mmCIF file of C-alpha atoms in Angstrom:
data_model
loop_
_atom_site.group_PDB
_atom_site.id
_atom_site.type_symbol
_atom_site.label_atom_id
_atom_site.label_comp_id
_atom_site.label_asym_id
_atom_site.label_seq_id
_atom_site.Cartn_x
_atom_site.Cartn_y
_atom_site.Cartn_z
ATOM 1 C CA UNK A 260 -58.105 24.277 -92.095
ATOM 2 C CA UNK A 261 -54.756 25.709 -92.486
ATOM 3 C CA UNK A 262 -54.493 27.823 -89.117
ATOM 4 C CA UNK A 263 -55.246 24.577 -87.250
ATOM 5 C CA UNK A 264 -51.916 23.207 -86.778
ATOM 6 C CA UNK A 265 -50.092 26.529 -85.584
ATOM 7 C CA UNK A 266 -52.655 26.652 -83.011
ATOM 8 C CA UNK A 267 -52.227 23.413 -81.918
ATOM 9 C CA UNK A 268 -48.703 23.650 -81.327
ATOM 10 C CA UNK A 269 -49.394 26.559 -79.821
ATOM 11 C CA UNK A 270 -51.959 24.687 -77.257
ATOM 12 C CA UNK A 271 -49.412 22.060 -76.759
ATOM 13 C CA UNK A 272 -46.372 24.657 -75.835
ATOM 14 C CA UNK A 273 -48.167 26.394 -73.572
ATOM 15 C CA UNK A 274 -49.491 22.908 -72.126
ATOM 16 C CA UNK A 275 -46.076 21.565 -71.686
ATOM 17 C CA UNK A 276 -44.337 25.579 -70.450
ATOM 18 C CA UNK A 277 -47.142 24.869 -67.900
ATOM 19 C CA UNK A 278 -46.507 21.526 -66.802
ATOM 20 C CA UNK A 279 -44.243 21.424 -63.350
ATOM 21 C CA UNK A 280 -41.338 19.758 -62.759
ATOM 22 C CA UNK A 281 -39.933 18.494 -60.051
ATOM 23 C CA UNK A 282 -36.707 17.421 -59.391
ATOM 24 C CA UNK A 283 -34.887 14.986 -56.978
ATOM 25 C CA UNK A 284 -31.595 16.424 -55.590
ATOM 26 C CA UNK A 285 -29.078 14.995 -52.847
ATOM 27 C CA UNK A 286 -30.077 16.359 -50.081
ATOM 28 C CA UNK A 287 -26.334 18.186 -49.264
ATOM 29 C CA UNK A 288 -27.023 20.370 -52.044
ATOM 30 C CA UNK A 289 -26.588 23.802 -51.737
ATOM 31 C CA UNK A 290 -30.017 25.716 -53.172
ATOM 32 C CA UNK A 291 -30.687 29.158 -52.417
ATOM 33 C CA UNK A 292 -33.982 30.672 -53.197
ATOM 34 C CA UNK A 293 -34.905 33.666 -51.149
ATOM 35 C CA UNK A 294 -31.787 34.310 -48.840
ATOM 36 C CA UNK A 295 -33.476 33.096 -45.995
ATOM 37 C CA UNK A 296 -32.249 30.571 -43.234
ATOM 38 C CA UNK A 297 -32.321 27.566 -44.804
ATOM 39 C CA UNK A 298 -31.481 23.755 -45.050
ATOM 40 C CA UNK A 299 -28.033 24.516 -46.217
ATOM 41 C CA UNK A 300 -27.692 26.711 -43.188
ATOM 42 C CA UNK A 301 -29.179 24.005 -40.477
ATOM 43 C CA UNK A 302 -26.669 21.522 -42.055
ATOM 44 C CA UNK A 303 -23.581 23.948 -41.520
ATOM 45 C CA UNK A 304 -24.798 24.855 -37.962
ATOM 46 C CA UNK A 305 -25.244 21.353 -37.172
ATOM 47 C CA UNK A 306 -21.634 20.031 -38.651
ATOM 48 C CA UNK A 307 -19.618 22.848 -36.916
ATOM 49 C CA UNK A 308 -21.858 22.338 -33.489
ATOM 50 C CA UNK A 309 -21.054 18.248 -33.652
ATOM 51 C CA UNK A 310 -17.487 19.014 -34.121
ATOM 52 C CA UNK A 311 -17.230 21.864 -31.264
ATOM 53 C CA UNK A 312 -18.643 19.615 -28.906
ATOM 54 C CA UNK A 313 -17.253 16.528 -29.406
ATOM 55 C CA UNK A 314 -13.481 17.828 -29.486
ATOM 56 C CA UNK A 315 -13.572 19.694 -26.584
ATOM 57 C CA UNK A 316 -12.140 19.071 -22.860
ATOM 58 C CA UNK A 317 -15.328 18.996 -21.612
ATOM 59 C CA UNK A 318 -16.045 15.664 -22.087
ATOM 60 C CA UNK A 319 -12.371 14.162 -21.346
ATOM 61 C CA UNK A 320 -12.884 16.043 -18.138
ATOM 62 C CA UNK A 321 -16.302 14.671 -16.744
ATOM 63 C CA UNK A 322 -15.272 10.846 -17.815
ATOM 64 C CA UNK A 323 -11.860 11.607 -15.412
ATOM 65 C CA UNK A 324 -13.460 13.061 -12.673
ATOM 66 C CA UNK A 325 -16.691 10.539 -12.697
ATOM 67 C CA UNK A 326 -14.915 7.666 -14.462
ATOM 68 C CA UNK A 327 -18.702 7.677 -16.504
ATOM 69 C CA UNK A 328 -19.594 8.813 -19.742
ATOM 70 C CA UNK A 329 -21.483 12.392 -19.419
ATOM 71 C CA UNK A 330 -25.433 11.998 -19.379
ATOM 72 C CA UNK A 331 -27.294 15.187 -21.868
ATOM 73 C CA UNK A 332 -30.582 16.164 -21.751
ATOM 74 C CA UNK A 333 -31.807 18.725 -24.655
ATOM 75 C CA UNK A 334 -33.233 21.680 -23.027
ATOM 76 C CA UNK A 335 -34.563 24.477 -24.910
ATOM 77 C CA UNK A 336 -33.633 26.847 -28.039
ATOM 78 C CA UNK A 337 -34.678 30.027 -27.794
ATOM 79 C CA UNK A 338 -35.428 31.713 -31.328
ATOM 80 C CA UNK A 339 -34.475 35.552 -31.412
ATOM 81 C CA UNK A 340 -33.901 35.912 -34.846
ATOM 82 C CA UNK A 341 -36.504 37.466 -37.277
ATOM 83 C CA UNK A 342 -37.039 34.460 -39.563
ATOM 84 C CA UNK A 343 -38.542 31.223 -38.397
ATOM 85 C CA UNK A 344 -35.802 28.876 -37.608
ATOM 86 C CA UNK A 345 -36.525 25.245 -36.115
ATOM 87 C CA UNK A 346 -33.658 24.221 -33.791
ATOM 88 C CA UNK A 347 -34.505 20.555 -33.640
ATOM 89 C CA UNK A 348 -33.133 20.442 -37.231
ATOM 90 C CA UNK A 349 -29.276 20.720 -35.737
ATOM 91 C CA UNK A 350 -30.026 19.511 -32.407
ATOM 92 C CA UNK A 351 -31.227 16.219 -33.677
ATOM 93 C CA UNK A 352 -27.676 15.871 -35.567
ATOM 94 C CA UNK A 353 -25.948 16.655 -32.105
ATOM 95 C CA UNK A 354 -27.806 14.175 -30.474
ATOM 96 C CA UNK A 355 -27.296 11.632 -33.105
ATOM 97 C CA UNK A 356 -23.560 12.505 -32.437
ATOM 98 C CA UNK A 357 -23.968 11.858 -29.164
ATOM 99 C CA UNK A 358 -25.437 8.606 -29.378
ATOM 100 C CA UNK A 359 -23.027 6.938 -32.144
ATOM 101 C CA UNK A 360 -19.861 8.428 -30.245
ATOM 102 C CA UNK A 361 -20.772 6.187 -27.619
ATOM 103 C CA UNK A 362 -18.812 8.572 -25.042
ATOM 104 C CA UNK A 363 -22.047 10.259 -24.200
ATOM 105 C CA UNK A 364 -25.466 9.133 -23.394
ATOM 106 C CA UNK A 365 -28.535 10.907 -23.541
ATOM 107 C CA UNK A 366 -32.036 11.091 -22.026
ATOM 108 C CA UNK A 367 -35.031 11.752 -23.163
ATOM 109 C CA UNK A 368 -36.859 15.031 -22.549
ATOM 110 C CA UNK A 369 -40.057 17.683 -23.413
ATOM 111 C CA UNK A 370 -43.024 15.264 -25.207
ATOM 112 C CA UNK A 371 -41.414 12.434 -25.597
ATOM 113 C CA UNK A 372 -40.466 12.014 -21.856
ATOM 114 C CA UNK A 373 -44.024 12.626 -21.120
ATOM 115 C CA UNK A 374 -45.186 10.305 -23.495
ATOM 116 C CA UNK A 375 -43.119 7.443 -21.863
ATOM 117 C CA UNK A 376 -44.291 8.285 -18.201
ATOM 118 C CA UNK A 377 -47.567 7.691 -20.051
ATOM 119 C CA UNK A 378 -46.586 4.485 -21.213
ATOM 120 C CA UNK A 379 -45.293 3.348 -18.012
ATOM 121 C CA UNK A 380 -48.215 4.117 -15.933
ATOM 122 C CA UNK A 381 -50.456 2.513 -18.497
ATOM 123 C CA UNK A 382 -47.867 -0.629 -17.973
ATOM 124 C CA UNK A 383 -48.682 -0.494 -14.445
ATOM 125 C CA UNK A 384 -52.523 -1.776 -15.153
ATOM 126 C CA UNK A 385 -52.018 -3.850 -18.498
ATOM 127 C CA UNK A 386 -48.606 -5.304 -17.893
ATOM 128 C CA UNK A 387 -47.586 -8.472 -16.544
ATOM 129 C CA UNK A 388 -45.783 -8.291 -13.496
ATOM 130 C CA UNK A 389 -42.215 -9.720 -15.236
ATOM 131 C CA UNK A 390 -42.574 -7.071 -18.108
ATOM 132 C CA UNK A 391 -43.551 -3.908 -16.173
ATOM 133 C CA UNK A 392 -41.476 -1.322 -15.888
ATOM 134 C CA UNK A 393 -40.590 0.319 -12.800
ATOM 135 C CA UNK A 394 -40.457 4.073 -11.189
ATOM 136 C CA UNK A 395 -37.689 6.087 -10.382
ATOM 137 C CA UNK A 396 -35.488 4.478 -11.855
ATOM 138 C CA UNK A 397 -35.078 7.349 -14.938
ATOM 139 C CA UNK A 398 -31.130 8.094 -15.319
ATOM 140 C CA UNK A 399 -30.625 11.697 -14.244
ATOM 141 C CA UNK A 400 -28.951 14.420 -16.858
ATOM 142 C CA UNK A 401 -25.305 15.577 -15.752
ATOM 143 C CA UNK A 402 -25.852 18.773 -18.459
ATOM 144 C CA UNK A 403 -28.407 20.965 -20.164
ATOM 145 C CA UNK A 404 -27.680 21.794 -23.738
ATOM 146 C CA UNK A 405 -29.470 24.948 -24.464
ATOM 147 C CA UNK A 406 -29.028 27.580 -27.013
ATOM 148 C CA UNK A 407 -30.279 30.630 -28.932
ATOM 149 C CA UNK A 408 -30.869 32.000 -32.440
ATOM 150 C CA UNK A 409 -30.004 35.781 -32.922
ATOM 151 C CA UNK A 410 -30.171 37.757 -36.147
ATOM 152 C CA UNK A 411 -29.321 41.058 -37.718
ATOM 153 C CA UNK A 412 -30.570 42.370 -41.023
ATOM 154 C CA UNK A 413 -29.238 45.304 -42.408
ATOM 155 C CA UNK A 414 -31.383 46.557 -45.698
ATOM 156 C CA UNK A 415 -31.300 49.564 -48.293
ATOM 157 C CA UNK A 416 -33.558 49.272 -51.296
ATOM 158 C CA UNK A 417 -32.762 45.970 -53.227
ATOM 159 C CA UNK A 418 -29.660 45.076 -51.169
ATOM 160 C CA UNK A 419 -29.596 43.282 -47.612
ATOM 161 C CA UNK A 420 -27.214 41.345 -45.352
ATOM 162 C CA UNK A 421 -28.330 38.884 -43.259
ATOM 163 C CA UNK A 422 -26.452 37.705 -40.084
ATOM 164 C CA UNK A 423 -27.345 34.577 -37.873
ATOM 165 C CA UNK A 424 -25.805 33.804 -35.133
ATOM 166 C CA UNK A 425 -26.569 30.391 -33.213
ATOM 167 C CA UNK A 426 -24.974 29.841 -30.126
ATOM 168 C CA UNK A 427 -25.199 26.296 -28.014
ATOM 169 C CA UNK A 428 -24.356 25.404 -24.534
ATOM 170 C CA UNK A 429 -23.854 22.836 -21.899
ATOM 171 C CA UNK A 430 -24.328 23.776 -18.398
ATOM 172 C CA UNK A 431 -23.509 21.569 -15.473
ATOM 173 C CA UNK A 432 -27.152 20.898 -13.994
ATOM 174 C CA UNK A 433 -25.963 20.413 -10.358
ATOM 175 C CA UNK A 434 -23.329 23.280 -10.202
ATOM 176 C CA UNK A 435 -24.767 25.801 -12.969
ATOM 177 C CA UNK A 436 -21.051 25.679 -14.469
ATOM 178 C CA UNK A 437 -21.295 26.384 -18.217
ATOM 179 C CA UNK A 438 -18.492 23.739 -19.472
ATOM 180 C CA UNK A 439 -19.025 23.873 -23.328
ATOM 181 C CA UNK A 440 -20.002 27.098 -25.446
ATOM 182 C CA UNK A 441 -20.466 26.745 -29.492
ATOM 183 C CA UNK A 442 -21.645 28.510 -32.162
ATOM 184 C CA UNK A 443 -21.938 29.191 -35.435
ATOM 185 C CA UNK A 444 -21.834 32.090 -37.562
ATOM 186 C CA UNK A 445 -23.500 32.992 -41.046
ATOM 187 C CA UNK A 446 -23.157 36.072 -42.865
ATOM 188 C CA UNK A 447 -25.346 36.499 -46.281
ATOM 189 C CA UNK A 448 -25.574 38.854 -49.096
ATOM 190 C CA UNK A 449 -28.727 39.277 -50.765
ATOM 191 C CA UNK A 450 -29.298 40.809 -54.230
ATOM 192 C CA UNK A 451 -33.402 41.273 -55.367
ATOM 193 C CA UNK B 60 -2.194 7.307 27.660
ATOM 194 C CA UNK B 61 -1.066 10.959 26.788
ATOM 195 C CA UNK B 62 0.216 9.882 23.352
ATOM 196 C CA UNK B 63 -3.017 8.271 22.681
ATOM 197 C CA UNK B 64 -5.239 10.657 23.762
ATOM 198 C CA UNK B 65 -3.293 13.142 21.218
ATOM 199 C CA UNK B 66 -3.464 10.950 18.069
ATOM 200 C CA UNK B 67 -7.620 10.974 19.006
ATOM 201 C CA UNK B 68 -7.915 15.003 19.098
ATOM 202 C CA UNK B 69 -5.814 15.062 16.165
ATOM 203 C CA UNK B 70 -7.907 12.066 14.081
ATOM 204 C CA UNK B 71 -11.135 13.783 15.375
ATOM 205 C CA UNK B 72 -10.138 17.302 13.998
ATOM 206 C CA UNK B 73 -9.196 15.946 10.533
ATOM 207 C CA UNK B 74 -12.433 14.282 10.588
ATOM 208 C CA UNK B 75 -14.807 17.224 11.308
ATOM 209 C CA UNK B 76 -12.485 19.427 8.471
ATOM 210 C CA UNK B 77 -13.214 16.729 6.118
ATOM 211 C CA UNK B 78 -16.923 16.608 6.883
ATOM 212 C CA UNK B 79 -16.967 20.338 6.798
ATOM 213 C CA UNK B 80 -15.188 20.333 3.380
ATOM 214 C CA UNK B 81 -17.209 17.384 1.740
ATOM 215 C CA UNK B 82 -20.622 18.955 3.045
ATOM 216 C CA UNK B 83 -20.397 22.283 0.902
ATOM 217 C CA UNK B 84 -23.872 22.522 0.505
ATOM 218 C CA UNK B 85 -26.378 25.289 1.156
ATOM 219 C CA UNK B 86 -27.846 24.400 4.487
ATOM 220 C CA UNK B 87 -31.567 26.128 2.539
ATOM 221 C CA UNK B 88 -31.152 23.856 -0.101
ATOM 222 C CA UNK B 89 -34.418 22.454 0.841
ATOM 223 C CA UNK B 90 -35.980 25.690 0.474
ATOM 224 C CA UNK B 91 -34.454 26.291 -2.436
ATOM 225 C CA UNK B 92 -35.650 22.879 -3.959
ATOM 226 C CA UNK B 93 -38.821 23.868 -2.770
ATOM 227 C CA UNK B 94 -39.406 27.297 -4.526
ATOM 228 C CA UNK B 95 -38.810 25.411 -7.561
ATOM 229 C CA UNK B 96 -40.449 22.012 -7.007
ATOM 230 C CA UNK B 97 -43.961 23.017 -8.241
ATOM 231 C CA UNK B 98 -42.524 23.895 -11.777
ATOM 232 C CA UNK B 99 -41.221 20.141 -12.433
ATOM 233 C CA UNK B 100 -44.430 19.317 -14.592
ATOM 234 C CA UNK B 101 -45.383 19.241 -18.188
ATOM 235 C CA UNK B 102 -45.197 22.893 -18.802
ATOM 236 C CA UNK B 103 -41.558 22.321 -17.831
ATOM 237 C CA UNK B 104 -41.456 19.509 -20.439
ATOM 238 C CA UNK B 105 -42.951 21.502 -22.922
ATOM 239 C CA UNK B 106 -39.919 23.556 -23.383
ATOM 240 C CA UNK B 107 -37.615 20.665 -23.782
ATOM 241 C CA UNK B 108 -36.031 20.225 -27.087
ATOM 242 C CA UNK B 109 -38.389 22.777 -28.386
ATOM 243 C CA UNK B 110 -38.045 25.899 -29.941
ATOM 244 C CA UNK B 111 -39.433 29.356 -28.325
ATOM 245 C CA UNK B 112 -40.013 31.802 -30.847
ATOM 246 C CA UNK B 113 -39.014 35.414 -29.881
ATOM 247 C CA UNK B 114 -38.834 36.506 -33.155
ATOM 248 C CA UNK B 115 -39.275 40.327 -34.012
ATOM 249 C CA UNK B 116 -39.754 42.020 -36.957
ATOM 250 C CA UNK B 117 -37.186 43.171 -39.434
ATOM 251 C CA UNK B 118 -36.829 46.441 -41.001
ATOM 252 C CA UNK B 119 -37.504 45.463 -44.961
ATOM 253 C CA UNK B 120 -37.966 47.613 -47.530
ATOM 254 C CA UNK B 121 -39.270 45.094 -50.392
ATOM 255 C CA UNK B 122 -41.773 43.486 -47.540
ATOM 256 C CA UNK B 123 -42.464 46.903 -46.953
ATOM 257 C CA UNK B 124 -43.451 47.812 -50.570
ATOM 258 C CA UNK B 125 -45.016 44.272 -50.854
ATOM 259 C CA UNK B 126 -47.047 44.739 -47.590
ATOM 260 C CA UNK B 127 -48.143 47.600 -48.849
ATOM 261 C CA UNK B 128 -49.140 46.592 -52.390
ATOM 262 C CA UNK B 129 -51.488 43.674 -50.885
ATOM 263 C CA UNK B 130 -53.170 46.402 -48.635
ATOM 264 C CA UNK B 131 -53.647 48.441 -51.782
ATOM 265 C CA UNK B 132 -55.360 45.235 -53.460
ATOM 266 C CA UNK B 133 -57.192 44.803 -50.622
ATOM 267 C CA UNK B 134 -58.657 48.039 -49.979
ATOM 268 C CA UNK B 135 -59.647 47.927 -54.382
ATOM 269 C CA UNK B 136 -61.160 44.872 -53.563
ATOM 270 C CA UNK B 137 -63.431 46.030 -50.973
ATOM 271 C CA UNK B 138 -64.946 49.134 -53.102
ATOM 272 C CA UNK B 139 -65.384 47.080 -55.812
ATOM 273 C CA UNK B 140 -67.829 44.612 -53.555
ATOM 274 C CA UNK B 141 -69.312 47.824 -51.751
ATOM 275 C CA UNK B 142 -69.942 49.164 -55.259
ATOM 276 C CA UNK B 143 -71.142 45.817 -56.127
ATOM 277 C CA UNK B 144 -73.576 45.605 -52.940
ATOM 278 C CA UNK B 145 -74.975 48.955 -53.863
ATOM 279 C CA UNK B 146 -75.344 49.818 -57.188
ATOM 280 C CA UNK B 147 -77.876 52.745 -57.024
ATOM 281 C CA UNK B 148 -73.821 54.211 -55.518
ATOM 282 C CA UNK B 149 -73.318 54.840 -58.998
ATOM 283 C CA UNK B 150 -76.237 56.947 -60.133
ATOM 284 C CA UNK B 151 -75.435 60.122 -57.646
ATOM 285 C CA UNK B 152 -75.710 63.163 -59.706
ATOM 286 C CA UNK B 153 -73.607 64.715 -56.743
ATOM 287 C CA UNK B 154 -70.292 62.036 -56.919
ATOM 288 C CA UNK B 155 -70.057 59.871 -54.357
ATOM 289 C CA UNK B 156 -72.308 60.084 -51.630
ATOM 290 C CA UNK B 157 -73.167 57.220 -49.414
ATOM 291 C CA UNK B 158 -76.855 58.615 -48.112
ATOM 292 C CA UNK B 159 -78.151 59.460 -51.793
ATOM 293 C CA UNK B 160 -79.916 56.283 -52.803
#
């Protein structure tokens, strides 16, 4: 009878050793796990990218030549890097910038644009005539914001160092004239 | 009449500099619009707001060791099922010898 009880707590420490746990953090909290790109990294990128292009002449410039605020339309991100890094996690921040400055407007593009011509031709049968929406009417983009992801790794046995490099721009769509150029650098050292 | 006739030539020249100036444009813009015309559709869209993946492949020596440790597994794996499939593998008097049954 005696060996019962050690065994038992055994049974139950291993139960509870086993058990996992999770944890709710805030979500500016800085964890890093594996050295890869991470969320810490996409909220740097997208901080220093909001600030770039919000304080720059660009924008003064457009509004005094046009007298308008500056229309943006997200183009693409091209990932070189050698991790898998999705952009729309710091070019959603710069379009929420964008929209809660209130200097510059934004339209809708890739999907989502599609999905609304949908919309709008299916308003054209099933609408009434006072609610429809019309054609042609879309506001054109002034600038493209595009951008790309580039990476090196350097690596000898347990030690690496990890370099990303994400660069954004904003090119003029009718004159091709690259106004605003930002990036963001981040250099890691990794220890296995 | 003389005066007049000046102040025209002159108001007429400033006018076609000024159209020349304001009309800057590429007289094969058209062509130009149209070389690119049939792209405007939703394979355009597609790459709106969306991430392209170029990625390549960097030099790592733990995935390396790791890559090759799962290949390792792998292979063990497979003898142990072809072993498993044929059993009659094991009773060779000559080692291993896949056509001695």
């Amino acid at each position: 009878m005696k060996p019962v009880l050690p065994l038992l707590l055994f049974a139950l420490l291993l139960g509870f050793s086993c058990n996992r746990q999770v944890q709710r953090i805030e979500t500016d909290t800085t964890v890093d796990l594996s050295g890869r790109w991470n969320d810490t990294d996409a909220r740097l990128t997208a901080a220093e990218l909001v600030t770039e292009i919000m304080g720059r002449p660009w924008l003064e410039r457009h509004v005094s030549k046009t007298g308008g605020e500056p229309v943006v339309i997200v183009g693409m991100v091209e990932n070189k890097s050698h991790e898998h890094i999705e952009a729309e996690v710091f070019t959603k921040e710069l379009e929420k910038a964008f929209i809660q400055s209130g200097r510059v407007r934004l339209v809708q593009g890739g999907e989502k644009r599609e999905q609304i011509r949908r919309e709008r031709a299916d308003q054209q049968n099933n609408a009434s005539r006072s609610t429809m929406k019309e054609w042609g009417l879309e506001v054109g983009a002034d600038y493209m914001l595009q951008g790309s992801i580039n990476s090196i790794m350097d690596a000898y046995k347990r030690k690496k160092v990890i370099y990303y490099q994400i660069d954004m721009m904003l090119t003029d769509i009718e004159t091709n004239e690259v106004v605003w150029i930002g990036d963001k650098k981040i250099k890691k050292f990794v220890k296995n | 009449m003389k005066k007049y006739l000046l102040t025209m030539v002159f108001a007429l020249g400033f006018c076609a500099f000024a159209l020349a100036q304001s009309n800057d444009q590429n007289p094969r813009a058209r062509e130009a619009y149209q070389a690119y015309e049939w792209q405007a559709d939703s394979l355009h869209a597609a790459t709106m707001g969306a991430t392209i993946d170029k990625t390549y492949e960097a030099y790592d020596p733990i995935l390396i060791k790791q890559e090759r440790r799962e290949e390792r597994r792998e292979f063990r794996r497979q003898l142990r099922l072809e072993r498993a499939r044929r059993p009659v593998f094991w009773g060779s008097p000559y080692g291993y010898n896949p056509y001695w049954w």
